[in-house]
Short mmCIF file of C-alpha atoms in Angstrom, two decimals:
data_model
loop_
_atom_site.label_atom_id
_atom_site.label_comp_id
_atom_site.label_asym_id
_atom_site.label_seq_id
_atom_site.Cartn_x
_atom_site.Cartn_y
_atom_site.Cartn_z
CA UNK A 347 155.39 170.04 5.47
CA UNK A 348 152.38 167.85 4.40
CA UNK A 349 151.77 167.75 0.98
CA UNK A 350 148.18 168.36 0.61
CA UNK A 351 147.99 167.39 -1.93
CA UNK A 352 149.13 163.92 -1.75
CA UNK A 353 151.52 162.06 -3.78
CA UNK A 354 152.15 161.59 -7.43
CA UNK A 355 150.36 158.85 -8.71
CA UNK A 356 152.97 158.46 -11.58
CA UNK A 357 155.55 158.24 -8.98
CA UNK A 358 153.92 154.04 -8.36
CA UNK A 359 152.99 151.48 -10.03
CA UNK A 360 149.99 152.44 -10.97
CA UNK A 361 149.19 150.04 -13.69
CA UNK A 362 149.23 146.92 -11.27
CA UNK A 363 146.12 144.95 -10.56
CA UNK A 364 144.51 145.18 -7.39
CA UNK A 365 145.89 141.72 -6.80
CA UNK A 366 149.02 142.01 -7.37
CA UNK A 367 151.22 141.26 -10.35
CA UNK A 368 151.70 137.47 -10.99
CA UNK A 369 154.78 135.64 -9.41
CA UNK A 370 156.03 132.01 -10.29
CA UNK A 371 154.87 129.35 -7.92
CA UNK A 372 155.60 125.52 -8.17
CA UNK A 373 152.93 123.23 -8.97
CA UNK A 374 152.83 121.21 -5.81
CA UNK A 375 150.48 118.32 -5.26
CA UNK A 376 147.91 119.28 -3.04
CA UNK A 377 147.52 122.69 -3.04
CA UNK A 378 144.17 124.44 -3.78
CA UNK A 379 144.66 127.09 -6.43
CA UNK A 380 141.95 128.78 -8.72
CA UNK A 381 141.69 128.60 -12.86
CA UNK A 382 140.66 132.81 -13.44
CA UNK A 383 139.34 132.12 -17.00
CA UNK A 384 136.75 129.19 -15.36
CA UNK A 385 136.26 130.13 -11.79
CA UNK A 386 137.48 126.12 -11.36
CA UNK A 387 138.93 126.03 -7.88
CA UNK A 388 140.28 122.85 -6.96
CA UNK A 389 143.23 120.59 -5.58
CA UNK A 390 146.52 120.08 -7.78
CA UNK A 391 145.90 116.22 -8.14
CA UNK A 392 148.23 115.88 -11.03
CA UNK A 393 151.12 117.32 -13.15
CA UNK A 394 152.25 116.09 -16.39
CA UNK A 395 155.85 117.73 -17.57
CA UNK A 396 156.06 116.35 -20.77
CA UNK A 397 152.32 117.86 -22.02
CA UNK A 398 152.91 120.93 -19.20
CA UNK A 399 149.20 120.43 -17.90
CA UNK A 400 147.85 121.17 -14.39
CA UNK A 401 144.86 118.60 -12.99
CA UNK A 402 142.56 120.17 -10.50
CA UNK A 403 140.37 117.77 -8.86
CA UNK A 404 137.11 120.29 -7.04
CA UNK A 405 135.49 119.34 -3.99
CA UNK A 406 132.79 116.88 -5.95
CA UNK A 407 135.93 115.28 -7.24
CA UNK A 408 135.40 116.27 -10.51
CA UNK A 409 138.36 116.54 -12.61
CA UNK A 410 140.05 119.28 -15.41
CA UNK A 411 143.50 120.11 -16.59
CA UNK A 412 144.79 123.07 -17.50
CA UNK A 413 147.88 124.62 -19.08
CA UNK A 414 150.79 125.08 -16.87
CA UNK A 415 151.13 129.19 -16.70
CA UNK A 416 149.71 132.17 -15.50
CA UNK A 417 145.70 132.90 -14.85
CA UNK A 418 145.84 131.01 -11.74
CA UNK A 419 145.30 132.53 -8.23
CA UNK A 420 146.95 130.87 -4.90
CA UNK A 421 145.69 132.00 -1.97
CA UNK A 422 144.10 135.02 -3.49
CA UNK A 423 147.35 135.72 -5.85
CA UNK A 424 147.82 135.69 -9.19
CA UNK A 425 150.58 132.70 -10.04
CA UNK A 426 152.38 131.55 -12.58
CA UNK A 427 152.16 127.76 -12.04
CA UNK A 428 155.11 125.88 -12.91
CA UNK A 429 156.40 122.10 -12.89
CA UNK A 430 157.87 121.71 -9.52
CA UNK A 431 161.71 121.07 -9.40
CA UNK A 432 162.09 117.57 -9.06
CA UNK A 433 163.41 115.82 -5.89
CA UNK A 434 166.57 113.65 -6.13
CA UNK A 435 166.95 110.62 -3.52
CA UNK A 436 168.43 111.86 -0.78
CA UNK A 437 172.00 110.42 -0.64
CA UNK A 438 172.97 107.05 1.20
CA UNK A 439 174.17 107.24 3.94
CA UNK A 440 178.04 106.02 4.23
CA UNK A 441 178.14 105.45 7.92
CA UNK A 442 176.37 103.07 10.33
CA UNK A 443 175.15 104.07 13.02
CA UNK A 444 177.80 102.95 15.06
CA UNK A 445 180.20 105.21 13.13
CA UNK A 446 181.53 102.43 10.70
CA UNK A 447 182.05 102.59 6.95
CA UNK A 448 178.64 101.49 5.42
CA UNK A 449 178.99 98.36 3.55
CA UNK A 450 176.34 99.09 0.28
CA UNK A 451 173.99 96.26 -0.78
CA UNK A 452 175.88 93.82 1.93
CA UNK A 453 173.93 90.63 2.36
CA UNK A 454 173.67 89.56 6.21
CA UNK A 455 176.46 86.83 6.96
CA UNK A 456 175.58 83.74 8.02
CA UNK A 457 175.10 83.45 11.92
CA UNK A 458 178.48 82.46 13.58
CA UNK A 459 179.12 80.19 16.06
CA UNK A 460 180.03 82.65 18.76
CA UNK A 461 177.09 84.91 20.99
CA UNK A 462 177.24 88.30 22.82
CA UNK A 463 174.53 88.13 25.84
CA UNK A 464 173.38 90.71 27.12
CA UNK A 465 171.03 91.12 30.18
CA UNK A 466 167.40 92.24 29.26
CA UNK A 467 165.27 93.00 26.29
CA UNK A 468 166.12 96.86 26.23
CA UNK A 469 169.99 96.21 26.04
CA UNK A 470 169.34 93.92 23.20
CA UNK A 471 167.56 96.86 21.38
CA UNK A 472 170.10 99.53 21.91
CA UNK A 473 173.01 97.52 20.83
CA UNK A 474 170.75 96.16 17.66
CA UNK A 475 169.79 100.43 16.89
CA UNK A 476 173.57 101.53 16.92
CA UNK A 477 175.28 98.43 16.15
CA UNK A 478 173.07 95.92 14.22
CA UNK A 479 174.39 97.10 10.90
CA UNK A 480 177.41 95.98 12.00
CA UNK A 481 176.36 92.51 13.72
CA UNK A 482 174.80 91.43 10.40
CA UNK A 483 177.73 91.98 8.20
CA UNK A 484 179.46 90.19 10.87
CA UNK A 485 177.38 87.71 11.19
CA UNK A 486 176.81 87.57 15.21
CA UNK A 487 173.27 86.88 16.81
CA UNK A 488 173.26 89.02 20.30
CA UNK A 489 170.68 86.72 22.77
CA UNK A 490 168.86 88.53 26.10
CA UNK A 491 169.52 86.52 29.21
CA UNK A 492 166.50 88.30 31.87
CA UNK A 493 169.17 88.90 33.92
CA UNK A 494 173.35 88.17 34.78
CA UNK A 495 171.88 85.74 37.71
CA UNK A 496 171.59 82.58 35.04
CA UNK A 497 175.02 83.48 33.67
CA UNK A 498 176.52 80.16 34.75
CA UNK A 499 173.66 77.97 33.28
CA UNK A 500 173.25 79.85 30.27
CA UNK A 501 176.86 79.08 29.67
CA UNK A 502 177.02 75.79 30.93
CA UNK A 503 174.07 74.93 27.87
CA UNK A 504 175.65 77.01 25.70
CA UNK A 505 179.28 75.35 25.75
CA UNK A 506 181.56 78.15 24.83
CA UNK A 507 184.92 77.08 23.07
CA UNK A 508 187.74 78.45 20.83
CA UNK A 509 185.53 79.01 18.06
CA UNK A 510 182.37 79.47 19.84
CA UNK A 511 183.03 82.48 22.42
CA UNK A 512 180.58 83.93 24.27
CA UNK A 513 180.99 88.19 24.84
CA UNK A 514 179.01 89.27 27.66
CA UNK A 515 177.36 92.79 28.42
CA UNK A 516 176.84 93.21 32.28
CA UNK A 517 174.44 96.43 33.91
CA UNK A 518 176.04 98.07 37.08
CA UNK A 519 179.38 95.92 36.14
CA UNK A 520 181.35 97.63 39.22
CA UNK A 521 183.95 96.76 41.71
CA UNK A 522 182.08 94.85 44.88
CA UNK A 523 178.56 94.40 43.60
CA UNK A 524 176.48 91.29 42.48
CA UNK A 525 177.11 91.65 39.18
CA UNK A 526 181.22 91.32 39.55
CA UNK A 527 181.04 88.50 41.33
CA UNK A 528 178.98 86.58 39.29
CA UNK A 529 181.84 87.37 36.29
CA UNK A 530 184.67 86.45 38.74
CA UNK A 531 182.86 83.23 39.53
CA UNK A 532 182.98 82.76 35.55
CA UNK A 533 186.44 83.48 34.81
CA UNK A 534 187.32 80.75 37.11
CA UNK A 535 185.38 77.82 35.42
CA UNK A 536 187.40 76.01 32.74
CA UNK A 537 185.37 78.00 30.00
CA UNK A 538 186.06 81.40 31.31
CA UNK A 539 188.98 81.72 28.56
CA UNK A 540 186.53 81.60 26.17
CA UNK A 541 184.25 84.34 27.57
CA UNK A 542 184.76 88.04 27.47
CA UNK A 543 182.51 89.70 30.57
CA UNK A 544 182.26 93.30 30.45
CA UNK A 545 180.28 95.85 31.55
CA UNK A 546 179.42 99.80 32.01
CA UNK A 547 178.56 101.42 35.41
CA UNK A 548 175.17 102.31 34.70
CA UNK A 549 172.70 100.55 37.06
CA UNK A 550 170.34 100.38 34.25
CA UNK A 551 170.59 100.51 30.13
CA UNK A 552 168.39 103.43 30.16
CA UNK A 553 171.43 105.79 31.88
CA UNK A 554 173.69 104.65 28.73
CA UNK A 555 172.10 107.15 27.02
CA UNK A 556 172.76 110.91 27.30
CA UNK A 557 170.77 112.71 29.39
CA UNK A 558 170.57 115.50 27.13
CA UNK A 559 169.20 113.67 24.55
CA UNK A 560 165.69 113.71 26.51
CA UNK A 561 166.32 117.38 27.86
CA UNK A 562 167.82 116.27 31.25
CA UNK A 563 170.71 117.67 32.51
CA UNK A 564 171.19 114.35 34.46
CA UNK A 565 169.77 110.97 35.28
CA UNK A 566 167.41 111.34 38.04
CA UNK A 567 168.93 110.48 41.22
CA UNK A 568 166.41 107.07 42.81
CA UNK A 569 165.92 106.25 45.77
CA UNK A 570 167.68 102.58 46.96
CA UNK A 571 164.32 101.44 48.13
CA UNK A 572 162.59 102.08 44.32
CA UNK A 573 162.69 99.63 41.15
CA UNK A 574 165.53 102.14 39.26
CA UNK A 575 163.21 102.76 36.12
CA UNK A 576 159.81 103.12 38.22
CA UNK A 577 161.16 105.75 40.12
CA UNK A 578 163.00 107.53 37.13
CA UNK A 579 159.47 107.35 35.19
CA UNK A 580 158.15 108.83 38.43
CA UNK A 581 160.57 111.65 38.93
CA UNK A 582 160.56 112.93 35.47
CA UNK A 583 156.39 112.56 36.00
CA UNK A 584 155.71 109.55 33.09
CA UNK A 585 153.46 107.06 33.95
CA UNK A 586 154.71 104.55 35.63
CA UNK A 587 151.69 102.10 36.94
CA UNK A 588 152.93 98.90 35.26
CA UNK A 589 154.90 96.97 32.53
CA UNK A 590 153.34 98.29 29.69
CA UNK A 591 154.46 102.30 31.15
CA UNK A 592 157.60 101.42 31.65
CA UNK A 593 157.87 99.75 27.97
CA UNK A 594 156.29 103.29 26.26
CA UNK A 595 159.07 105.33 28.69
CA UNK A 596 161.75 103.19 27.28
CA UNK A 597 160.53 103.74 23.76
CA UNK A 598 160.24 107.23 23.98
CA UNK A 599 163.99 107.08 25.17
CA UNK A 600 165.06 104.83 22.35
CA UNK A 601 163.55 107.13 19.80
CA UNK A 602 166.33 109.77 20.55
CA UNK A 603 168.81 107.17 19.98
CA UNK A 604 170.37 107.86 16.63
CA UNK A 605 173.60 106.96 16.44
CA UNK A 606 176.50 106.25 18.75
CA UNK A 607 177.34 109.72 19.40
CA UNK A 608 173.44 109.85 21.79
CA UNK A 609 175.31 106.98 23.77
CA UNK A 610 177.77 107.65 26.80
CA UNK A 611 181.59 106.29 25.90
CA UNK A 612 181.34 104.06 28.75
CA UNK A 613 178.87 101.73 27.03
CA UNK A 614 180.16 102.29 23.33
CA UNK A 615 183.80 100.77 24.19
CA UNK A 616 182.69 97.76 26.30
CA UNK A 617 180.43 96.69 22.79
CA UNK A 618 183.05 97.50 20.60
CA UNK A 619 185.04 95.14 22.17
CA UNK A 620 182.65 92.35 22.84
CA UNK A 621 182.63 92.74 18.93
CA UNK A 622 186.08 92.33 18.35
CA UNK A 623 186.48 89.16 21.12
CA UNK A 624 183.53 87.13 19.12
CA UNK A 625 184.77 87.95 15.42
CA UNK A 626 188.25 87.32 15.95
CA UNK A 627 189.48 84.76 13.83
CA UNK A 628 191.17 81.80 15.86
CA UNK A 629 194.38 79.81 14.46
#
């Protein structure tokens, strides 16, 4: 049945304020709270722990502090404003981002001898975002060649030797196409000894990193006929009209590049060892 009466008013709290009773809140800079006892409404521009005052700057940027405590109303709700926990540094990191211990407060090592090449500007800035941590301790510059077709001249100015080796990272490095015969065609010169050519089977840098990263399922299959990275930025509908495009696409991907674990296995190994070949020690 209804109670016609309606409910006990004893049975509630009936002695609360229309507004609520007060709750602690944190002082945080940059909220907008009002003092009750003033009607000062203004922005928390300042909090001093060791005299526990409040400074409210109002919207002529005029200026008062207050007590930290209650008679202050957030949002419409009475608050008791406190001194906001503080914030410790978040804690260092103790891997690179190529998965190796981090070295703390490690001065970079003075550039050796011995280069890793790799073909174009946006391979040089994947292996410098996962591995350059790494590189500097080591001490190893990694140089952009525009391309494997120069291999042979870049080598034949560079003059690689026992304690000057040369580690190579090759695009599309698979059985039958340009790029393997170019290497071959190095190996036999009286330096090859001294150079380490590798390579993953990604036609372009861009596939070394995980689809899924950029909420593909899969590289975009291109057509033979299209420039690989014009007709990816086309299929996956990114502007693609010229250089400058393509650079923002490739930034975009890089900026989901975090650590090696956004990078296929094919590509991490091949560095990893390009690493190894340039800071080995020689007798």
């Amino acid at each position: 049945m209804t109670d016609r009466y309606g409910p006990d008013v004893l049975s509630t709290d009936w002695r609360a304020p229309k507004r609520g009773r007060a709750v602690e809140a944190p002082a945080e800079i940059g909220a907008v709270v009002e003092e009750v006892s003033t009607d000062w409404v203004g922005e928390i521009v300042a909090v001093d722990r060791d005299l526990h005052t409040v400074t409210l700057e109002d919207r002529r940027d005029r200026r008062r502090t207050f007590p930290l405590g209650a008679g202050f109303l957030l949002e419409g709700k009475p608050v008791i404003l406190t001194a906001p926990v503080r914030r410790t540094a978040p804690a260092r990191p103790t891997r690179t981002a190529s998965g190796s211990i981090a070295v703390r407060d490690a001065k970079a090592r003075v550039a050796r001898a011995s280069r890793i090449f790799v073909e174009g500007r946006h391979d040089a800035e994947l292996v410098e975002k996962v591995w350059g941590d790494d590189l500097r301790i080591e001490g190893v510059v990694v140089e952009y060649l525009d391309g494997i077709d120069d291999l042979s001249e870049q080598l034949r100015d560079f003059r690689p030797g026992p304690n000057r080796r040369v580690g190579v990272l090759v695009d599309h490095l698979v059985k039958g196409s340009k790029e393997s015969r170019i290497a071959d065609a190095v190996r036999r010169t009286p330096v090859g000894k001294h150079v380490l050519i590798v390579g993953h089977p990604f036609i372009d840098i861009w596939a070394a990193v995980k689809p899924e990263r950029l909420g593909l399922d899969a590289w975009p299959d291109v057509p033979r006929h299209l420039e690989w990275k014009k007709g990816v930025c086309q299929q996956l509908g990114w502007p693609h009209r010229d250089q400058a495009d393509i650079a923002r696409a490739w930034k975009h991907i890089l900026s989901k590049v975090h650590s090696f674990g956004d990078c296929e296995p094919a590509l991490l190994g091949r560095v990893e060892e390009l690493i190894d070949f340039v800071t080995e020690e020689q007798p």
